[in-house]
Amino acid sequence: MVLTTDSKPSTAVNPAIAVEKLDHVFGKGELRKQVLFDINLTLAAGEIVILTGPSGSGKTTLLSLMGGLRSPQSGSLRILNTELVGAAKTVAVEARRSCGYIFQAHNLHSSLTAEENVMMGLEVHGLYSRTERRDRALEMLALVGLEERTQYYPENLSGGQKQRVAIARALVSHPSIVLADEPTAALDKQSGRDVVDLMHNLAKDQGCTILMVTHDNRILDVADRIIYMEDGKLVNAPA
């Protein structure tokens, strides 16, 4: 794997994500604040890209726009050739179904077992029976090394195990794109390494694109490319 540091777009013919001249603003009137400025970026299918930079630089906002969690306001943002700028809600929902999400706070439901949390990753698709969802969840939990913890509730899992459940939930639907926001922030060195290696291997096996926001310099080697953001702009990483 070649590690590069570059803020320029990939030259992929059919990119998984294509962003052009994207701006984003929060608030109105005197409270109006622009947080993203002229973002241009493409991610190729199967590429692993790390997005890094100071806190408050707009990384999470960009990630949420790419994942359809916020509505893009201007420019162009295409997910698997579907334009999200100005798109109807139904189009945005369909785009979200192509993405798996891994958040800094694992966002597991405390009242559900590991198995049930992973099953939720399939419910939004409306394509599978409960038995199919259960079988797929158990298979994915086994892949992440939690076959003995399927009936455990989050409170009885370690931090690393919770993140493994979150990864299983994100990947159980075999998404085309995985978006991860600080997935190792709450983990110790070994657990963080294990989680990122696991995410990398499973995503590569499934052929999906990964965009990962992180401040963790220990995991930069998993990336095909590193993008640096500062003050809402993509810039060349400092030496």
mmCIF file of C-alpha atoms in Angstrom, residues 25-171:
data_model
loop_
_atom_site.group_PDB
_atom_site.id
_atom_site.type_symbol
_atom_site.label_atom_id
_atom_site.label_comp_id
_atom_site.label_asym_id
_atom_site.label_seq_id
_atom_site.Cartn_x
_atom_site.Cartn_y
_atom_site.Cartn_z
ATOM 1 C CA VAL A 25 -23.075 27.678 6.032
ATOM 2 C CA PHE A 26 -24.621 27.415 9.484
ATOM 3 C CA GLY A 27 -27.141 29.955 10.748
ATOM 4 C CA LYS A 28 -28.700 33.031 9.173
ATOM 5 C CA GLY A 29 -28.297 36.772 9.341
ATOM 6 C CA GLU A 30 -25.864 37.934 12.005
ATOM 7 C CA LEU A 31 -25.430 34.318 13.159
ATOM 8 C CA ARG A 32 -24.423 33.157 9.696
ATOM 9 C CA LYS A 33 -21.076 31.362 9.668
ATOM 10 C CA GLN A 34 -19.466 29.667 6.703
ATOM 11 C CA VAL A 35 -17.769 26.420 7.734
ATOM 12 C CA LEU A 36 -16.784 24.869 4.397
ATOM 13 C CA PHE A 37 -15.146 26.702 1.497
ATOM 14 C CA ASP A 38 -14.871 25.487 -2.113
ATOM 15 C CA ILE A 39 -14.346 21.804 -1.337
ATOM 16 C CA ASN A 40 -13.193 19.761 -4.335
ATOM 17 C CA LEU A 41 -12.516 16.079 -3.739
ATOM 18 C CA THR A 42 -13.109 12.680 -5.303
ATOM 19 C CA LEU A 43 -12.781 9.246 -3.732
ATOM 20 C CA ALA A 44 -12.294 6.226 -5.939
ATOM 21 C CA ALA A 45 -14.161 2.988 -5.399
ATOM 22 C CA GLY A 46 -12.203 0.839 -2.957
ATOM 23 C CA GLU A 47 -9.965 3.704 -1.802
ATOM 24 C CA ILE A 48 -9.152 4.311 1.863
ATOM 25 C CA VAL A 49 -8.766 8.028 2.601
ATOM 26 C CA ILE A 50 -7.993 9.657 5.943
ATOM 27 C CA LEU A 51 -9.195 13.209 6.572
ATOM 28 C CA THR A 52 -7.219 14.980 9.264
ATOM 29 C CA GLY A 53 -6.663 18.485 10.621
ATOM 30 C CA PRO A 54 -7.330 20.641 13.707
ATOM 31 C CA SER A 55 -10.522 20.369 15.736
ATOM 32 C CA GLY A 56 -13.223 22.671 14.403
ATOM 33 C CA SER A 57 -11.836 22.693 10.873
ATOM 34 C CA GLY A 58 -15.012 21.250 9.300
ATOM 35 C CA LYS A 59 -14.093 17.578 8.988
ATOM 36 C CA THR A 60 -17.197 16.179 10.674
ATOM 37 C CA THR A 61 -19.439 18.597 8.779
ATOM 38 C CA LEU A 62 -17.999 17.406 5.477
ATOM 39 C CA LEU A 63 -18.420 13.788 6.525
ATOM 40 C CA SER A 64 -22.046 14.344 7.499
ATOM 41 C CA LEU A 65 -22.794 16.002 4.150
ATOM 42 C CA MET A 66 -21.231 13.105 2.264
ATOM 43 C CA GLY A 67 -23.328 10.676 4.256
ATOM 44 C CA GLY A 68 -26.577 12.521 3.656
ATOM 45 C CA LEU A 69 -26.979 13.371 7.353
ATOM 46 C CA ARG A 70 -27.088 17.063 6.421
ATOM 47 C CA SER A 71 -28.378 18.608 3.200
ATOM 48 C CA PRO A 72 -25.668 20.155 0.992
ATOM 49 C CA GLN A 73 -26.475 23.734 0.056
ATOM 50 C CA SER A 74 -24.404 24.580 -2.999
ATOM 51 C CA GLY A 75 -21.893 23.204 -5.455
ATOM 52 C CA SER A 76 -22.076 19.522 -6.302
ATOM 53 C CA LEU A 77 -21.965 16.423 -4.117
ATOM 54 C CA ARG A 78 -22.439 13.081 -5.834
ATOM 55 C CA ILE A 79 -22.598 9.756 -4.028
ATOM 56 C CA LEU A 80 -22.321 6.809 -6.432
ATOM 57 C CA ASN A 81 -23.291 9.195 -9.260
ATOM 58 C CA THR A 82 -26.365 10.451 -7.380
ATOM 59 C CA GLU A 83 -26.441 14.237 -6.945
ATOM 60 C CA LEU A 84 -27.426 15.288 -3.410
ATOM 61 C CA VAL A 85 -27.439 19.070 -3.878
ATOM 62 C CA GLY A 86 -31.084 19.986 -4.379
ATOM 63 C CA ALA A 87 -32.145 16.334 -4.218
ATOM 64 C CA ALA A 88 -35.498 15.204 -2.877
ATOM 65 C CA LYS A 89 -35.536 13.602 0.561
ATOM 66 C CA THR A 90 -36.237 10.207 -0.974
ATOM 67 C CA VAL A 91 -33.053 10.489 -3.044
ATOM 68 C CA ALA A 92 -31.020 11.412 0.035
ATOM 69 C CA VAL A 93 -32.482 8.481 1.964
ATOM 70 C CA GLU A 94 -31.528 6.100 -0.827
ATOM 71 C CA ALA A 95 -27.993 7.503 -0.865
ATOM 72 C CA ARG A 96 -27.701 6.986 2.892
ATOM 73 C CA ARG A 97 -28.542 3.327 2.415
ATOM 74 C CA SER A 98 -25.334 2.975 0.409
ATOM 75 C CA CYS A 99 -23.260 4.203 3.366
ATOM 76 C CA GLY A 100 -22.166 2.594 6.602
ATOM 77 C CA TYR A 101 -21.422 4.880 9.548
ATOM 78 C CA ILE A 102 -18.952 4.464 12.390
ATOM 79 C CA PHE A 103 -19.051 7.282 14.923
ATOM 80 C CA GLN A 104 -16.640 8.349 17.649
ATOM 81 C CA ALA A 105 -19.325 7.528 20.201
ATOM 82 C CA HIS A 106 -20.327 4.070 19.042
ATOM 83 C CA ASN A 107 -24.029 5.041 19.320
ATOM 84 C CA LEU A 108 -25.160 1.581 20.327
ATOM 85 C CA HIS A 109 -28.627 1.224 21.820
ATOM 86 C CA SER A 110 -28.150 0.316 25.465
ATOM 87 C CA SER A 111 -31.393 -1.672 25.600
ATOM 88 C CA LEU A 112 -30.372 -3.941 22.703
ATOM 89 C CA THR A 113 -27.897 -6.810 22.616
ATOM 90 C CA ALA A 114 -24.893 -6.787 20.294
ATOM 91 C CA GLU A 115 -26.854 -8.990 17.893
ATOM 92 C CA GLU A 116 -29.872 -6.675 17.923
ATOM 93 C CA ASN A 117 -27.709 -3.575 17.435
ATOM 94 C CA VAL A 118 -26.161 -5.101 14.319
ATOM 95 C CA MET A 119 -29.545 -6.203 13.027
ATOM 96 C CA MET A 120 -30.578 -2.538 13.066
ATOM 97 C CA GLY A 121 -28.040 -1.937 10.305
ATOM 98 C CA LEU A 122 -30.309 -3.938 8.005
ATOM 99 C CA GLU A 123 -33.724 -2.703 9.086
ATOM 100 C CA VAL A 124 -33.482 0.566 7.137
ATOM 101 C CA HIS A 125 -33.233 -1.402 3.888
ATOM 102 C CA GLY A 126 -36.544 -3.200 4.361
ATOM 103 C CA LEU A 127 -35.307 -6.144 2.312
ATOM 104 C CA TYR A 128 -34.719 -8.834 4.887
ATOM 105 C CA SER A 129 -36.861 -10.949 7.157
ATOM 106 C CA ARG A 130 -36.052 -11.006 10.865
ATOM 107 C CA THR A 131 -34.439 -14.419 10.455
ATOM 108 C CA GLU A 132 -32.240 -13.138 7.614
ATOM 109 C CA ARG A 133 -31.262 -10.068 9.644
ATOM 110 C CA ARG A 134 -30.354 -12.260 12.610
ATOM 111 C CA ASP A 135 -28.283 -14.668 10.507
ATOM 112 C CA ARG A 136 -26.375 -11.825 8.834
ATOM 113 C CA ALA A 137 -25.785 -10.099 12.168
ATOM 114 C CA LEU A 138 -24.392 -13.270 13.739
ATOM 115 C CA GLU A 139 -22.141 -13.836 10.742
ATOM 116 C CA MET A 140 -20.749 -10.303 10.924
ATOM 117 C CA LEU A 141 -20.235 -10.460 14.683
ATOM 118 C CA ALA A 142 -18.253 -13.642 14.173
ATOM 119 C CA LEU A 143 -16.100 -11.870 11.588
ATOM 120 C CA VAL A 144 -15.266 -9.149 14.099
ATOM 121 C CA GLY A 145 -14.427 -11.713 16.766
ATOM 122 C CA LEU A 146 -17.510 -11.342 18.933
ATOM 123 C CA GLU A 147 -19.231 -14.669 18.354
ATOM 124 C CA GLU A 148 -19.144 -15.241 22.130
ATOM 125 C CA ARG A 149 -20.640 -11.805 22.898
ATOM 126 C CA THR A 150 -23.710 -11.721 20.652
ATOM 127 C CA GLN A 151 -26.172 -11.598 23.567
ATOM 128 C CA TYR A 152 -24.203 -9.071 25.631
ATOM 129 C CA TYR A 153 -25.581 -5.587 26.205
ATOM 130 C CA PRO A 154 -23.284 -2.590 25.589
ATOM 131 C CA GLU A 155 -22.772 -1.990 29.314
ATOM 132 C CA ASN A 156 -21.128 -5.408 29.533
ATOM 133 C CA LEU A 157 -18.736 -4.826 26.631
ATOM 134 C CA SER A 158 -15.328 -3.132 26.657
ATOM 135 C CA GLY A 159 -14.675 -0.002 24.598
ATOM 136 C CA GLY A 160 -12.979 -2.013 21.870
ATOM 137 C CA GLN A 161 -15.801 -4.542 21.794
ATOM 138 C CA LYS A 162 -18.390 -1.776 21.468
ATOM 139 C CA GLN A 163 -16.499 -0.358 18.496
ATOM 140 C CA ARG A 164 -16.382 -3.847 16.961
ATOM 141 C CA VAL A 165 -20.168 -4.017 17.274
ATOM 142 C CA ALA A 166 -20.401 -0.570 15.647
ATOM 143 C CA ILE A 167 -18.182 -1.771 12.805
ATOM 144 C CA ALA A 168 -20.292 -4.889 12.364
ATOM 145 C CA ARG A 169 -23.429 -2.743 12.230
ATOM 146 C CA ALA A 170 -21.852 -0.443 9.632
ATOM 147 C CA LEU A 171 -20.656 -3.269 7.402
#
